[in-house]
CSV table of C-alpha atoms in Angstrom, one decimal:
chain,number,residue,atom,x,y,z
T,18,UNK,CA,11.1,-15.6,3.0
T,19,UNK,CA,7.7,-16.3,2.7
T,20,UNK,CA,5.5,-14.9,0.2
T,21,UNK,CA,3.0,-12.5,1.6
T,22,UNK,CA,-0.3,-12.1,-0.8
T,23,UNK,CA,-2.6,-9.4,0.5
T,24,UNK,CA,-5.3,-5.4,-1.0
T,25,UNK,CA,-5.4,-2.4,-0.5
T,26,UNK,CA,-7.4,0.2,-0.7
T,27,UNK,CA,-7.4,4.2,-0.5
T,28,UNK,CA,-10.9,4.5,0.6
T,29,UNK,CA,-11.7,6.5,-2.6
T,30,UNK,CA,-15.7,7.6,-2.7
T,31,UNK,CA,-16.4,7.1,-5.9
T,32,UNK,CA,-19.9,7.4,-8.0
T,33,UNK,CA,-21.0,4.5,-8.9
T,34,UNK,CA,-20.9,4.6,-12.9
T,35,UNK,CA,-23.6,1.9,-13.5
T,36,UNK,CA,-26.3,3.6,-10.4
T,37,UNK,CA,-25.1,7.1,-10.1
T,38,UNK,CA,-25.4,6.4,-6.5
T,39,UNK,CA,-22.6,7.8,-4.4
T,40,UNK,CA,-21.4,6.2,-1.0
T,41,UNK,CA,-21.0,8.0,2.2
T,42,UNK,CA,-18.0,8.4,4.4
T,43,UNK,CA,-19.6,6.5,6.7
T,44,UNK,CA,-20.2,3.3,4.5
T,45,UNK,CA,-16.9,3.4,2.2
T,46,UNK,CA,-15.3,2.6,6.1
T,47,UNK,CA,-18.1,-0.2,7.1
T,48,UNK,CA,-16.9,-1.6,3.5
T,49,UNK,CA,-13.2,-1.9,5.0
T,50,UNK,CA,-14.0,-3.6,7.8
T,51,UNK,CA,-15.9,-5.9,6.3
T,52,UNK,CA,-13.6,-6.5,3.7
T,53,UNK,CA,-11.0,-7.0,6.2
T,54,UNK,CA,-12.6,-9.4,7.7
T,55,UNK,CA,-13.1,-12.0,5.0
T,56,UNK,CA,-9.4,-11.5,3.9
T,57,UNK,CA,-8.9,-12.5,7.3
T,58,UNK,CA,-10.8,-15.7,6.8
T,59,UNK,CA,-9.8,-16.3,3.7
T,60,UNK,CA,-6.1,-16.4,5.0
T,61,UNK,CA,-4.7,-13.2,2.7
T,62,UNK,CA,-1.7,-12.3,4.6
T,63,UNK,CA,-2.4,-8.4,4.6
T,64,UNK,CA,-4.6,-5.5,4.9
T,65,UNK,CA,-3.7,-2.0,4.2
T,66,UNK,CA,-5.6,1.2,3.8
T,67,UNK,CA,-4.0,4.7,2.4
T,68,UNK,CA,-4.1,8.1,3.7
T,69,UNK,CA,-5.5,11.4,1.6
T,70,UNK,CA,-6.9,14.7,2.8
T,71,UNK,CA,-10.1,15.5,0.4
T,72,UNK,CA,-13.4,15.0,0.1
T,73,UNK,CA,-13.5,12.5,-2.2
T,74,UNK,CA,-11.6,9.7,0.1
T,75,UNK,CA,-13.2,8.3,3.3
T,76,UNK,CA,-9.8,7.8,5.2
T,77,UNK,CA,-7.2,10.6,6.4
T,78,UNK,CA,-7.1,8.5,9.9
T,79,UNK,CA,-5.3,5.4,9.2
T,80,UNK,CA,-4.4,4.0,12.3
T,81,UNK,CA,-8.2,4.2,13.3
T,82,UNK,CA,-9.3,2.8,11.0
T,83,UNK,CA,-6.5,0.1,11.3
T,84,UNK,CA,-7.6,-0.5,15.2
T,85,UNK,CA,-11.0,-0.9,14.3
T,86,UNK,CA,-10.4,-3.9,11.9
T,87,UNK,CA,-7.8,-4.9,14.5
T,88,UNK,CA,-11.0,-6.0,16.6
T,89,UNK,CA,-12.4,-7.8,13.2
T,90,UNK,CA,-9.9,-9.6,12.6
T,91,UNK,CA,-6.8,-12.5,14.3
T,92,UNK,CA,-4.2,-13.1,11.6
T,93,UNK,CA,-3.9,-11.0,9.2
T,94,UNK,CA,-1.6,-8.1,9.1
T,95,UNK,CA,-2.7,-4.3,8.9
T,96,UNK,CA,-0.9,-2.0,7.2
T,97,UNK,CA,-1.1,1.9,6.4
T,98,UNK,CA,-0.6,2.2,2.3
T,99,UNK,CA,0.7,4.5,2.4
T,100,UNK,CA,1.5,7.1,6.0
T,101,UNK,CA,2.2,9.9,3.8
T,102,UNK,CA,5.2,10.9,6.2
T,103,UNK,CA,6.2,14.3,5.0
T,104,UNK,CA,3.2,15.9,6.3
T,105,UNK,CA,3.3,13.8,9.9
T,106,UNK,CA,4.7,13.9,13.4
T,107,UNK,CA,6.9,10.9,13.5
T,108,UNK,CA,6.1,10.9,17.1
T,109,UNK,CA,2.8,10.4,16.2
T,110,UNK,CA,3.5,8.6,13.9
T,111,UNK,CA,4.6,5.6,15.9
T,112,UNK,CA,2.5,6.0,18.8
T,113,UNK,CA,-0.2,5.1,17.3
T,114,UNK,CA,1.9,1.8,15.2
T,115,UNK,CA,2.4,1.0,18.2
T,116,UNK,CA,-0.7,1.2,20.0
T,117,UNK,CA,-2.2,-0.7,17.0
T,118,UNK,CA,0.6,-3.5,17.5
T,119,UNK,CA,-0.4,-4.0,20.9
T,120,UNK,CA,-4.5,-4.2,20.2
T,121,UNK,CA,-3.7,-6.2,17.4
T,122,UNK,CA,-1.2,-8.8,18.9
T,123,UNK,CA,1.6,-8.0,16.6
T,124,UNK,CA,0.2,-7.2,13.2
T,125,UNK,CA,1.0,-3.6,13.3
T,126,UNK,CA,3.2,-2.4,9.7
T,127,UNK,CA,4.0,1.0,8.6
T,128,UNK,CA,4.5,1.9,4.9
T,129,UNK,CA,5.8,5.3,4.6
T,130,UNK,CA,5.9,7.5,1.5
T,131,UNK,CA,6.8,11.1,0.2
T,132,UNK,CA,3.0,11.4,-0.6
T,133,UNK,CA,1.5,11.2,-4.6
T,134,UNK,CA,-1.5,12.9,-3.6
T,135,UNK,CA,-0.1,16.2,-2.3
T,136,UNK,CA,-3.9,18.2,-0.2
T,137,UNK,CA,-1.8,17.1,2.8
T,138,UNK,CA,1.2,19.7,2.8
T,139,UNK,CA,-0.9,22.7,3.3
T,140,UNK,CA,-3.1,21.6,5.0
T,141,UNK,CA,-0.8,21.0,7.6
T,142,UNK,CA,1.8,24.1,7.1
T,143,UNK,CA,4.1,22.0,4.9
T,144,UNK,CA,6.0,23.6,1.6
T,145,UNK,CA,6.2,21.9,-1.2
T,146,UNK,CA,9.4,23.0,-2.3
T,147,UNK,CA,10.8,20.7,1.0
T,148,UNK,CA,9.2,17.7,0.0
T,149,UNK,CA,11.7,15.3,-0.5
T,150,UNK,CA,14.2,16.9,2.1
T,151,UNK,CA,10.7,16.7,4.6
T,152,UNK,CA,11.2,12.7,4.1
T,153,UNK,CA,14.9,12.3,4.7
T,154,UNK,CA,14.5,13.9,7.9
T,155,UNK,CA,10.8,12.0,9.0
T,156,UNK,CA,11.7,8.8,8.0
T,157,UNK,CA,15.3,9.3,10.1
T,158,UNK,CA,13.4,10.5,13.3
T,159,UNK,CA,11.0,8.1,12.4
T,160,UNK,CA,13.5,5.0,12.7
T,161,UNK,CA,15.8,6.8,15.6
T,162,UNK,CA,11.6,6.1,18.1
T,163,UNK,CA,11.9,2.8,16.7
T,164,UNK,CA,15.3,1.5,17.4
T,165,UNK,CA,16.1,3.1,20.5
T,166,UNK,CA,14.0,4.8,24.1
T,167,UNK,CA,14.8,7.2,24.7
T,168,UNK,CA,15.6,8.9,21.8
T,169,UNK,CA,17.8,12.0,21.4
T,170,UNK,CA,17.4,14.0,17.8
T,171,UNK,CA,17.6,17.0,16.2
T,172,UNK,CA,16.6,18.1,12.6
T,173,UNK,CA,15.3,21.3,10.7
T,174,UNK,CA,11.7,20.7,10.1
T,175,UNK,CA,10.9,19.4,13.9
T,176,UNK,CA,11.4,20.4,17.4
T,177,UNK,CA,14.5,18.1,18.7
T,178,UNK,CA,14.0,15.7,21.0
T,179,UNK,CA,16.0,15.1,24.2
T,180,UNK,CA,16.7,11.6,26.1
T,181,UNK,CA,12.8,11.9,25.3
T,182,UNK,CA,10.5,8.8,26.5
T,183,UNK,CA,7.9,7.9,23.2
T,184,UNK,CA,5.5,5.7,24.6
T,185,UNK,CA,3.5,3.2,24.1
T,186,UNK,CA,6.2,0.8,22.8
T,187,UNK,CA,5.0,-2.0,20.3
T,188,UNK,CA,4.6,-5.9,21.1
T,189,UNK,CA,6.7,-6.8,17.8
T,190,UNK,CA,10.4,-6.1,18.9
T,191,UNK,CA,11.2,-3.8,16.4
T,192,UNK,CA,8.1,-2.3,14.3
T,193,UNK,CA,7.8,-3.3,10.3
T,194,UNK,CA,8.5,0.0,8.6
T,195,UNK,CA,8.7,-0.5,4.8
T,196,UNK,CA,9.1,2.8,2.0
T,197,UNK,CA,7.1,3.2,-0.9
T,198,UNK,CA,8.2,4.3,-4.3
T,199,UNK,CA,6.5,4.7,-7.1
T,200,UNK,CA,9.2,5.2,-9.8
T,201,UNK,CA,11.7,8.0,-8.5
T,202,UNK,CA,15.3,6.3,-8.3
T,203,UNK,CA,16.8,8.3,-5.5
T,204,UNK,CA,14.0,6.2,-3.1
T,205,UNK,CA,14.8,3.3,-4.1
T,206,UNK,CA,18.3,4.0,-3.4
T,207,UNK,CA,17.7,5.4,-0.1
T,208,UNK,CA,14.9,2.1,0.5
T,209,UNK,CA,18.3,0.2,-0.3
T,210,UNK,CA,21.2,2.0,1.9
T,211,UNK,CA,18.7,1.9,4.5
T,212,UNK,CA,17.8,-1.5,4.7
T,213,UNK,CA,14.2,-0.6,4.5
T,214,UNK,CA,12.0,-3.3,2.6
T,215,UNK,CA,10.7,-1.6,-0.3
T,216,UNK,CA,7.5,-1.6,-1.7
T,217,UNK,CA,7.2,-0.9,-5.5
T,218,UNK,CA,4.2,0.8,-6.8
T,219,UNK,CA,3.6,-0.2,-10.8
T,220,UNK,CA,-0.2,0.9,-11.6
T,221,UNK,CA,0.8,1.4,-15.5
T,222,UNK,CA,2.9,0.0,-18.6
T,223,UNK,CA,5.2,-2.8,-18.9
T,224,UNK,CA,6.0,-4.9,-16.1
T,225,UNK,CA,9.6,-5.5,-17.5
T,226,UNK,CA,10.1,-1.6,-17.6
T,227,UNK,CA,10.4,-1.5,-13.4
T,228,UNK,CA,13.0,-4.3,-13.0
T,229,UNK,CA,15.6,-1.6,-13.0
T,230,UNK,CA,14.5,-0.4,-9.7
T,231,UNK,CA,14.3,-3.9,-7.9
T,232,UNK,CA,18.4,-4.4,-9.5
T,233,UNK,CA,19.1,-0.5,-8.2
T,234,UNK,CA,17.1,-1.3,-4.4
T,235,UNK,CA,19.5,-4.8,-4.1
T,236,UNK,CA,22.6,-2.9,-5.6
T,237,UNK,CA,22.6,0.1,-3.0
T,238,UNK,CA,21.6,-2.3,-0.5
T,239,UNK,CA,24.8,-4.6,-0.8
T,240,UNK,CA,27.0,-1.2,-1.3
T,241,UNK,CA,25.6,0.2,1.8
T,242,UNK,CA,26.4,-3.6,4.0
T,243,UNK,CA,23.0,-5.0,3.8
T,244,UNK,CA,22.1,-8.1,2.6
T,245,UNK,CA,19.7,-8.2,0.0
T,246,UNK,CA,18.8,-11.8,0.6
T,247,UNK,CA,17.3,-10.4,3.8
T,248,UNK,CA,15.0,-7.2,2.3
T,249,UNK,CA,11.8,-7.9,1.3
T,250,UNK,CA,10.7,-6.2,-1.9
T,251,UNK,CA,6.9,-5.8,-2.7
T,252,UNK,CA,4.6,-4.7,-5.5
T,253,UNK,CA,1.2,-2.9,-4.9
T,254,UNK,CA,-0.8,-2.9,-8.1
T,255,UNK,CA,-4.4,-2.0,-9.5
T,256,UNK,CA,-6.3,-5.4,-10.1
T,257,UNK,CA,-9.5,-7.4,-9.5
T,258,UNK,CA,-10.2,-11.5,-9.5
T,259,UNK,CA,-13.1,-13.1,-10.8
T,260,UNK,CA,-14.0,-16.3,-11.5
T,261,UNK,CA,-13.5,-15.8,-15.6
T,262,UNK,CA,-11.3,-13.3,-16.9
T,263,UNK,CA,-13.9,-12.2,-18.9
T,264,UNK,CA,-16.1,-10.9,-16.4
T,265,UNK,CA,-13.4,-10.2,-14.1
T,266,UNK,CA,-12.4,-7.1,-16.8
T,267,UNK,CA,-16.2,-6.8,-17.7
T,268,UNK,CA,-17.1,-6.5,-13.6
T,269,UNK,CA,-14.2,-4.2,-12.7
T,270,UNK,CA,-13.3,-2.3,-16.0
T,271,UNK,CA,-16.2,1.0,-15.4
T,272,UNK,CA,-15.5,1.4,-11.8
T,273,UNK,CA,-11.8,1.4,-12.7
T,274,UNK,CA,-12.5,4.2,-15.8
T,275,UNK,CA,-14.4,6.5,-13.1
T,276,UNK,CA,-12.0,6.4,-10.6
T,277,UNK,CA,-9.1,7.2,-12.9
T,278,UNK,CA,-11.4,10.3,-14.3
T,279,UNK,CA,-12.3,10.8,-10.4
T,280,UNK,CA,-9.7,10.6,-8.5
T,281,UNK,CA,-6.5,10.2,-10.3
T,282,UNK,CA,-3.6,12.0,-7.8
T,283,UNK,CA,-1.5,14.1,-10.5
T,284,UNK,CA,-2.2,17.6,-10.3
T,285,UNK,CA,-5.9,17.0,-9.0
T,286,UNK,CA,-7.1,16.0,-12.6
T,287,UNK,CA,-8.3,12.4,-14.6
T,288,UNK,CA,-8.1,10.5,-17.7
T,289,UNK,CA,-10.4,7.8,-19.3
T,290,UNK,CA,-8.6,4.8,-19.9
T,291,UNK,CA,-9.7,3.4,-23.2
T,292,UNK,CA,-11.8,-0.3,-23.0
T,293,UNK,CA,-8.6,-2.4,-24.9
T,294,UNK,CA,-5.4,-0.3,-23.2
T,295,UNK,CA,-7.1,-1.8,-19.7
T,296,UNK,CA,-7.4,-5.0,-20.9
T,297,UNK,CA,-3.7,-4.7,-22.6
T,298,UNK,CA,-2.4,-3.7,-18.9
T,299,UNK,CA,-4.7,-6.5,-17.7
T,300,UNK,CA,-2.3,-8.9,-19.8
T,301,UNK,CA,0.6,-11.1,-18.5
T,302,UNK,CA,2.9,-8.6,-19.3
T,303,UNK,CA,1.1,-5.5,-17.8
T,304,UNK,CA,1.1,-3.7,-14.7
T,305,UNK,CA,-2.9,-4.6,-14.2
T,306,UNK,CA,-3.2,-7.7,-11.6
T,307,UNK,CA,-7.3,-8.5,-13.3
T,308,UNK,CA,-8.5,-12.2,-14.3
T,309,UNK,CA,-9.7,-15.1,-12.8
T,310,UNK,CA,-7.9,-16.7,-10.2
T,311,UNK,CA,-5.7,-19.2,-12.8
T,312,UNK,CA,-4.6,-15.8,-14.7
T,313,UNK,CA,-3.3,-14.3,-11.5
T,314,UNK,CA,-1.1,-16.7,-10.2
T,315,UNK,CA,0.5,-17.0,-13.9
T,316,UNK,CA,0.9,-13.2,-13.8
T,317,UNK,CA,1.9,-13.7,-10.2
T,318,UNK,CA,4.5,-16.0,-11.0
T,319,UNK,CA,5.4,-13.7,-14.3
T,320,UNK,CA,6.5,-10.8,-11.5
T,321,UNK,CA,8.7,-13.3,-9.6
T,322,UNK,CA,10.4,-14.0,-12.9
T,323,UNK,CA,11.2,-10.3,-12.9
T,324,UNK,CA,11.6,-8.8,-9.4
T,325,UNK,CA,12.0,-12.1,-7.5
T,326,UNK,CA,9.6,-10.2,-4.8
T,327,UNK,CA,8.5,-11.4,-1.7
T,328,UNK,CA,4.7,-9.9,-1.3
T,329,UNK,CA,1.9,-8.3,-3.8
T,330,UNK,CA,-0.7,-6.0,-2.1
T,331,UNK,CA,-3.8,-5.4,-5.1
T,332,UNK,CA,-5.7,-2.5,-5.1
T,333,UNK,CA,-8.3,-4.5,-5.1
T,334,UNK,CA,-11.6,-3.3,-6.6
T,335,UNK,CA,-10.2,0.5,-7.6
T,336,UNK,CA,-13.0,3.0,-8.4
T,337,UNK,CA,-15.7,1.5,-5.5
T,338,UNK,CA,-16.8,-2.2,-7.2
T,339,UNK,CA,-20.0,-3.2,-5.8
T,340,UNK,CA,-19.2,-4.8,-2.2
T,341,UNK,CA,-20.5,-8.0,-2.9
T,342,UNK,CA,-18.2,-8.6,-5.8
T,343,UNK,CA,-15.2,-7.0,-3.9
T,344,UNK,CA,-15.8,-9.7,-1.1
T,345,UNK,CA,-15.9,-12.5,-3.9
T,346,UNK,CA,-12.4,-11.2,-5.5
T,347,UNK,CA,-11.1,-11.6,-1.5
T,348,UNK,CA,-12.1,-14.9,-1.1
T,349,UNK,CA,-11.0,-16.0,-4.5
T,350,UNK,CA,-7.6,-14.0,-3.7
T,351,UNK,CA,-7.0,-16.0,-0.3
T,352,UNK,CA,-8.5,-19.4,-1.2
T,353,UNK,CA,-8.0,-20.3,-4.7
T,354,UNK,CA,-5.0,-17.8,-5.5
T,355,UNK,CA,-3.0,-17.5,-2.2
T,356,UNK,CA,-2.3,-21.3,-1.9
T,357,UNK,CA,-1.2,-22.0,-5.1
T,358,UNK,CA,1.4,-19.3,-4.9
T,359,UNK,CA,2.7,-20.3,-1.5
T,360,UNK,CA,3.1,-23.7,-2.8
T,361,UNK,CA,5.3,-22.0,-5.9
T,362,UNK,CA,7.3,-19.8,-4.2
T,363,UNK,CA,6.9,-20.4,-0.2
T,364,UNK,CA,5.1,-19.5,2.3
């Protein structure tokens, strides 16, 4: 397979910890598109954008702000990271996927998760106490609309459906629908049995701590009849590129403190992160993807050592970096990073 090099971003608004100033909704998404399009044009391979429900993130609609950079862009894949499927309508789920796949010419991916950042449940009548079982039965309804029209289903959380027509249907034959984990084994099994490619969060500690889940995703994949050879494994981590790695952890390092303090997901509370452990997780051996562009595509190639993976999304600029510098960590990503790797490892 070839490897896919792409950012993300959770549209996180953010004050800015050198001005005070604070961005609006309005230009945190004007950012994205932007962004979007010069990792378009500097041939990153994708683009995805994560979902919350609070004041202190610009995006709760994905998929429109997906079909917006659909218009800005020709190549590059668009992704939701993640569609925090427990508290969704499958149904609507993949109607818009799909009608993103058709205004985008095929780019169109879904990666769902159980959710980290929790505002979502009650805001839409969800308990808590059903969230993984909430999952299980979305991402099942989820993959009956894509494999088959019409679908017939039934479940517990959901109205069934009956020899119903879900339309629009995507360009792409069958729509890319990958499952994020970020640490719990019981996903990665199910990623596995499902034949799902998986997409590994690791945004702290050792790398080498989290290659039990790739061998536990590949093991429960070949038990269930799946090839492993054939599922796509990928890593979304924090990180930034400059052109030193000095001032790519000088540049990056405040804006990633504040949004740790501000928007950290566990239990709606922060934590500073101390000057020399960022710089430790901005190591070879951490979970941090920061340097310049030589330092990443050693710690790139220091993953595939361990996971043997086939894509890395960054959460590029984490904590609202100034734009200009965000779009200079994008170009060095796709031109001085991105072909090196493909080189290494394909692509």
């Amino acid at each position: 397979m070839a490897f896919e090099l792409g950012v993300y971003s959770f549209g996180e608004i953010t004050p800015d910890p050198v001005t005070g100033a604070v961005p609006t909704a309005r230009q945190r998404l004007r950012d994205y598109l932007e962004q979007a399009a010069v990792a378009d044009q500097a041939g990153l391979d994708v683009f995805a954008i994560g979902e919350h429900h609070r004041g202190d993130f610009a995006v709760s609609a994905t998929s429109v702000v997906l079909a917006a950079m659909a218009e800005r862009t020709e190549r590059i894949r668009l992704s939701s990271a993640v569609t925090v499927l427990s508290s969704e309508d499958p149904v609507r789920v993949f109607q818009q996927y799909a009608t993103l796949d058709l205004l985008s010419g095929g780019r169109a991916e879904i990666i769902a998760g159980r959710g980290s950042y929790i505002e979502s449940f009650p805001l839409f009548g969800y308990d808590l106490a059903d969230y993984d079982a909430l999952f299980a039965e979305k991402l099942d309804l989820l993959l009956a609309l894509r494999d088959r029209n019409p679908v017939t289903w039934s479940g517990r959380f959901r109205p069934a459906l009956h020899d119903a027509d879900v339309a629009p249907r995507p360009l792409q034959e069958k729509l890319p629908i990958w499952v994020a984990v970020g640490g719990t084994p019981a996903s990665v099994v199910r990623a596995g049995r499902l034949g799902l490619p998986l997409a590994l969060a690791i945004i702290g500690g050792p790398l080498a701590r989290f290659t039990p889940f790739a061998q536990l995703y590949r093991q429960a994949a070949e038990e269930a009849g799946h090839d492993p050879a054939t599922l796509p494994l990928g890593i979304n981590s924090p990180g930034f590129v400059a052109p030193t790695s000095q001032s790519a952890r000088d540049l990056s390092y405040p804006y990633f403190d504040r949004g740790m303090l501000e928007n950290f997901h566990e239990r709606g509370h922060g934590f500073h992160t101390p000057r020399d452990a960022y710089d430790a997780q901005s190591s070879r051996a951490g979970a941090l993807v920061v340097g310049s562009p030589q330092e990443i595509i050693d710690k790139i190639m220091y993953q595939h050592e361990l996971f043997g993976h086939q894509r890395l999304l960054i959460q590029l600029a984490f904590g609202g970096v100034p734009q200009k510098d965000t779009l200079r960590a994008i170009e060095l990503l796709g031109t001085e990073v991105a072909p090196v790797v493909r080189r290494e490892l394909g692509g």
